[in-house]
Amino acid sequence: MSRRLAAVAAVLVLCALPFYLGAFWLQVGLFSMAAALGAVGLTLLTGTAGQLSLGHAFFLAVGAYGYVWLAGEPGPGLPPPLALVLAVCLSGVAGGLFSPVAGRVRGVYLGVATLALVFLGRHVMLNADTLTGGFNGRSVPPMSLGGFTFTGTDPQLTVLGVPFGAEERLWYLALALLGAGWFAARNLLAGRPGLALTALRDSETAAAVMGVPVARRRSAAFVVSSMYAGLAGVLLALVFRRIVPDYFGLALSIDYLAMIVIGGLGSVAGAVAGAVFVTALPLLMARYADQLPLVAAPGAPGHAVGPTEAARYLYGAAVVLVLLFAPDGLSGLARRATALVRRRRTPPTTEPPATSSAPATSSATDPSAASPASSPAAADASAPDQRPKERTS
């Protein structure tokens, strides 16, 4: 019951934040929620199924560019909600085309195979000008639902005296998408597919003996992870409003690996926490670079360490510390802290004194024990003789 109350309180707080935060903090939250969607998909693949992937950025690019092409021009010009769904499905199709490799290769070999997807995707993004816009990228068509556009001008909207611009409107869209992704991932992990993926991670031989179709389950995990990445790519495109190929590089895939390691492999909540940490850290350091030691402002001349590089150093160090001292990540630390608080709040219980199975005969508690006549022997002695007397002639 307390967990449900905490979840409801967290949702209410998140829904109220657009009324109090500025545009910068809302953008930080939007980027964090988009990254959290992709991190949840990667933790299903790497943390639960045990498959290493370095090509997550490729599937984010498929989702982002798929939405831009499907909803924009040149392109079919489909309604944005339909374009979003088709872009996610397109990412799943891309994952399905790669799934035969994922079903037969594992470990470092799978990581190297997925790494090739990043370079292949970059080549396509730079050269398919009619589809991606080439080096300059493409502008992103805004999302609209039933005539309501998620922009700051069409239509004008004021809620409780607060003008709702693009960031405020996209906040609730991102919150709804993240909630749906969270709910689906938790149900998947709690059901038979999640147990099968966990068995694959622990021992493929034991899973095969128990009847788990190894190749099929691994391929399905890759497809689901790709669809999560595609949804994250669509949300990122909506927040950026213009996408370029440089963003979907190898560094983005490394960032996602850092997210799930810092948050805790196999944990949905940990993936979200790791995504917030890795995404928000460089943005905050860029904003407060003039107040931080050893960090130069963005675009500073010379070889000074900028906010992005400093942030990478910091969460790189965080990855090392997590691997050394907390292998289960931030989620494991949270569980241990919660257990410690509960133990401190619970009063110590005193064990009841051991009782004998025989009834107590203490004279202090039983008044009849103080009199000798209360014993069976005394009762027999004091009772009159009821036996019949013999006749004498």
PDB file of N, CA, C and O in Angstrom, residues 158-208:
ATOM      1  N   THR A 158      -3.386  28.761 -21.816  1.00  0.00           N
ATOM      2  CA  THR A 158      -2.997  29.212 -20.479  1.00  0.00           C
ATOM      3  C   THR A 158      -3.768  28.390 -19.456  1.00  0.00           C
ATOM      4  O   THR A 158      -5.001  28.298 -19.520  1.00  0.00           O
ATOM      5  N   VAL A 159      -3.045  27.777 -18.538  1.00  0.00           N
ATOM      6  CA  VAL A 159      -3.647  26.921 -17.519  1.00  0.00           C
ATOM      7  C   VAL A 159      -3.275  27.470 -16.152  1.00  0.00           C
ATOM      8  O   VAL A 159      -2.078  27.573 -15.812  1.00  0.00           O
ATOM      9  N   LEU A 160      -4.272  27.861 -15.379  1.00  0.00           N
ATOM     10  CA  LEU A 160      -4.073  28.411 -14.030  1.00  0.00           C
ATOM     11  C   LEU A 160      -3.100  29.582 -14.046  1.00  0.00           C
ATOM     12  O   LEU A 160      -2.247  29.726 -13.159  1.00  0.00           O
ATOM     13  N   GLY A 161      -3.206  30.394 -15.069  1.00  0.00           N
ATOM     14  CA  GLY A 161      -2.355  31.569 -15.172  1.00  0.00           C
ATOM     15  C   GLY A 161      -0.972  31.305 -15.724  1.00  0.00           C
ATOM     16  O   GLY A 161      -0.164  32.235 -15.832  1.00  0.00           O
ATOM     17  N   VAL A 162      -0.666  30.070 -16.072  1.00  0.00           N
ATOM     18  CA  VAL A 162       0.656  29.716 -16.604  1.00  0.00           C
ATOM     19  C   VAL A 162       0.529  29.468 -18.097  1.00  0.00           C
ATOM     20  O   VAL A 162      -0.229  28.577 -18.519  1.00  0.00           O
ATOM     21  N   PRO A 163       1.249  30.219 -18.936  1.00  0.00           N
ATOM     22  CA  PRO A 163       1.187  29.961 -20.384  1.00  0.00           C
ATOM     23  C   PRO A 163       1.885  28.650 -20.724  1.00  0.00           C
ATOM     24  O   PRO A 163       3.015  28.411 -20.316  1.00  0.00           O
ATOM     25  N   PHE A 164       1.183  27.810 -21.456  1.00  0.00           N
ATOM     26  CA  PHE A 164       1.728  26.506 -21.826  1.00  0.00           C
ATOM     27  C   PHE A 164       2.315  26.598 -23.228  1.00  0.00           C
ATOM     28  O   PHE A 164       1.596  26.684 -24.226  1.00  0.00           O
ATOM     29  N   GLY A 165       3.656  26.554 -23.280  1.00  0.00           N
ATOM     30  CA  GLY A 165       4.358  26.535 -24.545  1.00  0.00           C
ATOM     31  C   GLY A 165       4.643  25.110 -24.994  1.00  0.00           C
ATOM     32  O   GLY A 165       4.024  24.139 -24.539  1.00  0.00           O
ATOM     33  N   ALA A 166       5.626  24.969 -25.887  1.00  0.00           N
ATOM     34  CA  ALA A 166       5.943  23.648 -26.433  1.00  0.00           C
ATOM     35  C   ALA A 166       6.483  22.713 -25.356  1.00  0.00           C
ATOM     36  O   ALA A 166       6.131  21.528 -25.322  1.00  0.00           O
ATOM     37  N   GLU A 167       7.355  23.220 -24.460  1.00  0.00           N
ATOM     38  CA  GLU A 167       7.936  22.360 -23.435  1.00  0.00           C
ATOM     39  C   GLU A 167       6.885  21.846 -22.475  1.00  0.00           C
ATOM     40  O   GLU A 167       6.894  20.662 -22.094  1.00  0.00           O
ATOM     41  N   GLU A 168       5.968  22.717 -22.048  1.00  0.00           N
ATOM     42  CA  GLU A 168       4.928  22.280 -21.117  1.00  0.00           C
ATOM     43  C   GLU A 168       4.016  21.235 -21.745  1.00  0.00           C
ATOM     44  O   GLU A 168       3.632  20.253 -21.088  1.00  0.00           O
ATOM     45  N   ARG A 169       3.682  21.410 -23.010  1.00  0.00           N
ATOM     46  CA  ARG A 169       2.784  20.452 -23.668  1.00  0.00           C
ATOM     47  C   ARG A 169       3.489  19.120 -23.927  1.00  0.00           C
ATOM     48  O   ARG A 169       2.913  18.046 -23.703  1.00  0.00           O
ATOM     49  N   LEU A 170       4.736  19.205 -24.387  1.00  0.00           N
ATOM     50  CA  LEU A 170       5.477  17.967 -24.619  1.00  0.00           C
ATOM     51  C   LEU A 170       5.766  17.220 -23.324  1.00  0.00           C
ATOM     52  O   LEU A 170       5.970  16.004 -23.340  1.00  0.00           O
ATOM     53  N   TRP A 171       5.792  17.938 -22.212  1.00  0.00           N
ATOM     54  CA  TRP A 171       6.065  17.299 -20.920  1.00  0.00           C
ATOM     55  C   TRP A 171       5.029  16.200 -20.642  1.00  0.00           C
ATOM     56  O   TRP A 171       5.386  15.090 -20.252  1.00  0.00           O
ATOM     57  N   TYR A 172       3.765  16.525 -20.852  1.00  0.00           N
ATOM     58  CA  TYR A 172       2.726  15.541 -20.545  1.00  0.00           C
ATOM     59  C   TYR A 172       2.701  14.418 -21.572  1.00  0.00           C
ATOM     60  O   TYR A 172       2.381  13.268 -21.235  1.00  0.00           O
ATOM     61  N   LEU A 173       3.041  14.715 -22.817  1.00  0.00           N
ATOM     62  CA  LEU A 173       3.155  13.649 -23.802  1.00  0.00           C
ATOM     63  C   LEU A 173       4.290  12.697 -23.434  1.00  0.00           C
ATOM     64  O   LEU A 173       4.126  11.466 -23.472  1.00  0.00           O
ATOM     65  N   ALA A 174       5.442  13.246 -23.068  1.00  0.00           N
ATOM     66  CA  ALA A 174       6.577  12.412 -22.668  1.00  0.00           C
ATOM     67  C   ALA A 174       6.259  11.618 -21.414  1.00  0.00           C
ATOM     68  O   ALA A 174       6.636  10.441 -21.289  1.00  0.00           O
ATOM     69  N   LEU A 175       5.548  12.227 -20.473  1.00  0.00           N
ATOM     70  CA  LEU A 175       5.189  11.531 -19.243  1.00  0.00           C
ATOM     71  C   LEU A 175       4.261  10.361 -19.524  1.00  0.00           C
ATOM     72  O   LEU A 175       4.408   9.272 -18.945  1.00  0.00           O
ATOM     73  N   ALA A 176       3.320  10.560 -20.451  1.00  0.00           N
ATOM     74  CA  ALA A 176       2.414   9.465 -20.808  1.00  0.00           C
ATOM     75  C   ALA A 176       3.158   8.333 -21.516  1.00  0.00           C
ATOM     76  O   ALA A 176       2.925   7.147 -21.230  1.00  0.00           O
ATOM     77  N   LEU A 177       4.067   8.672 -22.426  1.00  0.00           N
ATOM     78  CA  LEU A 177       4.832   7.636 -23.131  1.00  0.00           C
ATOM     79  C   LEU A 177       5.739   6.872 -22.177  1.00  0.00           C
ATOM     80  O   LEU A 177       5.854   5.645 -22.256  1.00  0.00           O
ATOM     81  N   LEU A 178       6.386   7.594 -21.250  1.00  0.00           N
ATOM     82  CA  LEU A 178       7.261   6.921 -20.287  1.00  0.00           C
ATOM     83  C   LEU A 178       6.455   6.032 -19.350  1.00  0.00           C
ATOM     84  O   LEU A 178       6.888   4.918 -19.017  1.00  0.00           O
ATOM     85  N   GLY A 179       5.284   6.500 -18.928  1.00  0.00           N
ATOM     86  CA  GLY A 179       4.449   5.655 -18.075  1.00  0.00           C
ATOM     87  C   GLY A 179       4.005   4.388 -18.776  1.00  0.00           C
ATOM     88  O   GLY A 179       4.022   3.297 -18.190  1.00  0.00           O
ATOM     89  N   ALA A 180       3.628   4.497 -20.047  1.00  0.00           N
ATOM     90  CA  ALA A 180       3.234   3.304 -20.797  1.00  0.00           C
ATOM     91  C   ALA A 180       4.412   2.351 -20.985  1.00  0.00           C
ATOM     92  O   ALA A 180       4.264   1.124 -20.841  1.00  0.00           O
ATOM     93  N   GLY A 181       5.599   2.911 -21.287  1.00  0.00           N
ATOM     94  CA  GLY A 181       6.773   2.058 -21.442  1.00  0.00           C
ATOM     95  C   GLY A 181       7.169   1.385 -20.144  1.00  0.00           C
ATOM     96  O   GLY A 181       7.556   0.202 -20.129  1.00  0.00           O
ATOM     97  N   TRP A 182       7.079   2.116 -19.036  1.00  0.00           N
ATOM     98  CA  TRP A 182       7.388   1.553 -17.718  1.00  0.00           C
ATOM     99  C   TRP A 182       6.417   0.403 -17.403  1.00  0.00           C
ATOM    100  O   TRP A 182       6.841  -0.677 -16.981  1.00  0.00           O
ATOM    101  N   PHE A 183       5.144   0.645 -17.594  1.00  0.00           N
ATOM    102  CA  PHE A 183       4.133  -0.370 -17.273  1.00  0.00           C
ATOM    103  C   PHE A 183       4.331  -1.622 -18.119  1.00  0.00           C
ATOM    104  O   PHE A 183       4.259  -2.752 -17.615  1.00  0.00           O
ATOM    105  N   ALA A 184       4.590  -1.462 -19.410  1.00  0.00           N
ATOM    106  CA  ALA A 184       4.787  -2.617 -20.280  1.00  0.00           C
ATOM    107  C   ALA A 184       6.035  -3.406 -19.887  1.00  0.00           C
ATOM    108  O   ALA A 184       6.020  -4.645 -19.875  1.00  0.00           O
ATOM    109  N   ALA A 185       7.115  -2.703 -19.551  1.00  0.00           N
ATOM    110  CA  ALA A 185       8.345  -3.400 -19.182  1.00  0.00           C
ATOM    111  C   ALA A 185       8.192  -4.154 -17.868  1.00  0.00           C
ATOM    112  O   ALA A 185       8.672  -5.286 -17.727  1.00  0.00           O
ATOM    113  N   ARG A 186       7.531  -3.538 -16.884  1.00  0.00           N
ATOM    114  CA  ARG A 186       7.337  -4.226 -15.607  1.00  0.00           C
ATOM    115  C   ARG A 186       6.478  -5.474 -15.775  1.00  0.00           C
ATOM    116  O   ARG A 186       6.754  -6.525 -15.183  1.00  0.00           O
ATOM    117  N   ASN A 187       5.422  -5.386 -16.581  1.00  0.00           N
ATOM    118  CA  ASN A 187       4.585  -6.564 -16.822  1.00  0.00           C
ATOM    119  C   ASN A 187       5.345  -7.645 -17.580  1.00  0.00           C
ATOM    120  O   ASN A 187       5.171  -8.840 -17.312  1.00  0.00           O
ATOM    121  N   LEU A 188       6.186  -7.230 -18.519  1.00  0.00           N
ATOM    122  CA  LEU A 188       6.965  -8.223 -19.271  1.00  0.00           C
ATOM    123  C   LEU A 188       7.942  -8.957 -18.349  1.00  0.00           C
ATOM    124  O   LEU A 188       8.081 -10.182 -18.431  1.00  0.00           O
ATOM    125  N   LEU A 189       8.599  -8.227 -17.458  1.00  0.00           N
ATOM    126  CA  LEU A 189       9.561  -8.857 -16.564  1.00  0.00           C
ATOM    127  C   LEU A 189       8.879  -9.742 -15.532  1.00  0.00           C
ATOM    128  O   LEU A 189       9.448 -10.744 -15.090  1.00  0.00           O
ATOM    129  N   ALA A 190       7.659  -9.378 -15.124  1.00  0.00           N
ATOM    130  CA  ALA A 190       6.960 -10.170 -14.115  1.00  0.00           C
ATOM    131  C   ALA A 190       6.304 -11.414 -14.698  1.00  0.00           C
ATOM    132  O   ALA A 190       5.942 -12.323 -13.934  1.00  0.00           O
ATOM    133  N   GLY A 191       6.156 -11.486 -16.002  1.00  0.00           N
ATOM    134  CA  GLY A 191       5.495 -12.629 -16.618  1.00  0.00           C
ATOM    135  C   GLY A 191       6.467 -13.699 -17.071  1.00  0.00           C
ATOM    136  O   GLY A 191       7.673 -13.675 -16.777  1.00  0.00           O
ATOM    137  N   ARG A 192       5.958 -14.644 -17.812  1.00  0.00           N
ATOM    138  CA  ARG A 192       6.772 -15.756 -18.296  1.00  0.00           C
ATOM    139  C   ARG A 192       7.876 -15.318 -19.257  1.00  0.00           C
ATOM    140  O   ARG A 192       8.978 -15.875 -19.211  1.00  0.00           O
ATOM    141  N   PRO A 193       7.630 -14.329 -20.150  1.00  0.00           N
ATOM    142  CA  PRO A 193       8.747 -13.888 -21.001  1.00  0.00           C
ATOM    143  C   PRO A 193       9.928 -13.351 -20.200  1.00  0.00           C
ATOM    144  O   PRO A 193      11.087 -13.620 -20.541  1.00  0.00           O
ATOM    145  N   GLY A 194       9.647 -12.604 -19.131  1.00  0.00           N
ATOM    146  CA  GLY A 194      10.743 -12.097 -18.318  1.00  0.00           C
ATOM    147  C   GLY A 194      11.507 -13.209 -17.621  1.00  0.00           C
ATOM    148  O   GLY A 194      12.740 -13.173 -17.532  1.00  0.00           O
ATOM    149  N   LEU A 195      10.782 -14.203 -17.119  1.00  0.00           N
ATOM    150  CA  LEU A 195      11.463 -15.339 -16.486  1.00  0.00           C
ATOM    151  C   LEU A 195      12.307 -16.106 -17.500  1.00  0.00           C
ATOM    152  O   LEU A 195      13.413 -16.572 -17.177  1.00  0.00           O
ATOM    153  N   ALA A 196      11.797 -16.234 -18.729  1.00  0.00           N
ATOM    154  CA  ALA A 196      12.563 -16.932 -19.766  1.00  0.00           C
ATOM    155  C   ALA A 196      13.838 -16.164 -20.112  1.00  0.00           C
ATOM    156  O   ALA A 196      14.913 -16.758 -20.282  1.00  0.00           O
ATOM    157  N   LEU A 197      13.741 -14.830 -20.214  1.00  0.00           N
ATOM    158  CA  LEU A 197      14.921 -14.026 -20.521  1.00  0.00           C
ATOM    159  C   LEU A 197      15.938 -14.093 -19.392  1.00  0.00           C
ATOM    160  O   LEU A 197      17.154 -14.140 -19.631  1.00  0.00           O
ATOM    161  N   THR A 198      15.467 -14.088 -18.144  1.00  0.00           N
ATOM    162  CA  THR A 198      16.386 -14.212 -17.013  1.00  0.00           C
ATOM    163  C   THR A 198      17.079 -15.565 -17.019  1.00  0.00           C
ATOM    164  O   THR A 198      18.281 -15.665 -16.719  1.00  0.00           O
ATOM    165  N   ALA A 199      16.337 -16.607 -17.359  1.00  0.00           N
ATOM    166  CA  ALA A 199      16.954 -17.935 -17.455  1.00  0.00           C
ATOM    167  C   ALA A 199      18.004 -17.972 -18.561  1.00  0.00           C
ATOM    168  O   ALA A 199      19.069 -18.600 -18.407  1.00  0.00           O
ATOM    169  N   LEU A 200      17.742 -17.292 -19.676  1.00  0.00           N
ATOM    170  CA  LEU A 200      18.741 -17.223 -20.741  1.00  0.00           C
ATOM    171  C   LEU A 200      20.002 -16.518 -20.281  1.00  0.00           C
ATOM    172  O   LEU A 200      21.116 -16.930 -20.625  1.00  0.00           O
ATOM    173  N   ARG A 201      19.827 -15.450 -19.524  1.00  0.00           N
ATOM    174  CA  ARG A 201      21.002 -14.716 -19.051  1.00  0.00           C
ATOM    175  C   ARG A 201      21.841 -15.569 -18.112  1.00  0.00           C
ATOM    176  O   ARG A 201      23.070 -15.551 -18.168  1.00  0.00           O
ATOM    177  N   ASP A 202      21.180 -16.336 -17.235  1.00  0.00           N
ATOM    178  CA  ASP A 202      21.915 -17.124 -16.250  1.00  0.00           C
ATOM    179  C   ASP A 202      22.591 -18.334 -16.884  1.00  0.00           C
ATOM    180  O   ASP A 202      23.771 -18.592 -16.630  1.00  0.00           O
ATOM    181  N   SER A 203      21.862 -19.068 -17.706  1.00  0.00           N
ATOM    182  CA  SER A 203      22.436 -20.258 -18.341  1.00  0.00           C
ATOM    183  C   SER A 203      21.567 -20.655 -19.526  1.00  0.00           C
ATOM    184  O   SER A 203      20.401 -21.039 -19.339  1.00  0.00           O
ATOM    185  N   GLU A 204      22.131 -20.555 -20.716  1.00  0.00           N
ATOM    186  CA  GLU A 204      21.369 -20.944 -21.903  1.00  0.00           C
ATOM    187  C   GLU A 204      21.108 -22.448 -21.924  1.00  0.00           C
ATOM    188  O   GLU A 204      20.057 -22.887 -22.374  1.00  0.00           O
ATOM    189  N   THR A 205      22.067 -23.225 -21.425  1.00  0.00           N
ATOM    190  CA  THR A 205      21.880 -24.679 -21.418  1.00  0.00           C
ATOM    191  C   THR A 205      20.725 -25.075 -20.521  1.00  0.00           C
ATOM    192  O   THR A 205      19.855 -25.870 -20.899  1.00  0.00           O
ATOM    193  N   ALA A 206      20.696 -24.482 -19.306  1.00  0.00           N
ATOM    194  CA  ALA A 206      19.603 -24.796 -18.388  1.00  0.00           C
ATOM    195  C   ALA A 206      18.268 -24.312 -18.940  1.00  0.00           C
ATOM    196  O   ALA A 206      17.241 -24.984 -18.794  1.00  0.00           O
ATOM    197  N   ALA A 207      18.261 -23.145 -19.586  1.00  0.00           N
ATOM    198  CA  ALA A 207      17.018 -22.641 -20.171  1.00  0.00           C
ATOM    199  C   ALA A 207      16.521 -23.549 -21.284  1.00  0.00           C
ATOM    200  O   ALA A 207      15.320 -23.809 -21.403  1.00  0.00           O
ATOM    201  N   ALA A 208      17.439 -24.044 -22.120  1.00  0.00           N
ATOM    202  CA  ALA A 208      17.036 -24.958 -23.195  1.00  0.00           C
ATOM    203  C   ALA A 208      16.494 -26.256 -22.633  1.00  0.00           C
ATOM    204  O   ALA A 208      15.537 -26.824 -23.169  1.00  0.00           O
TER     205      ALA A 208
END
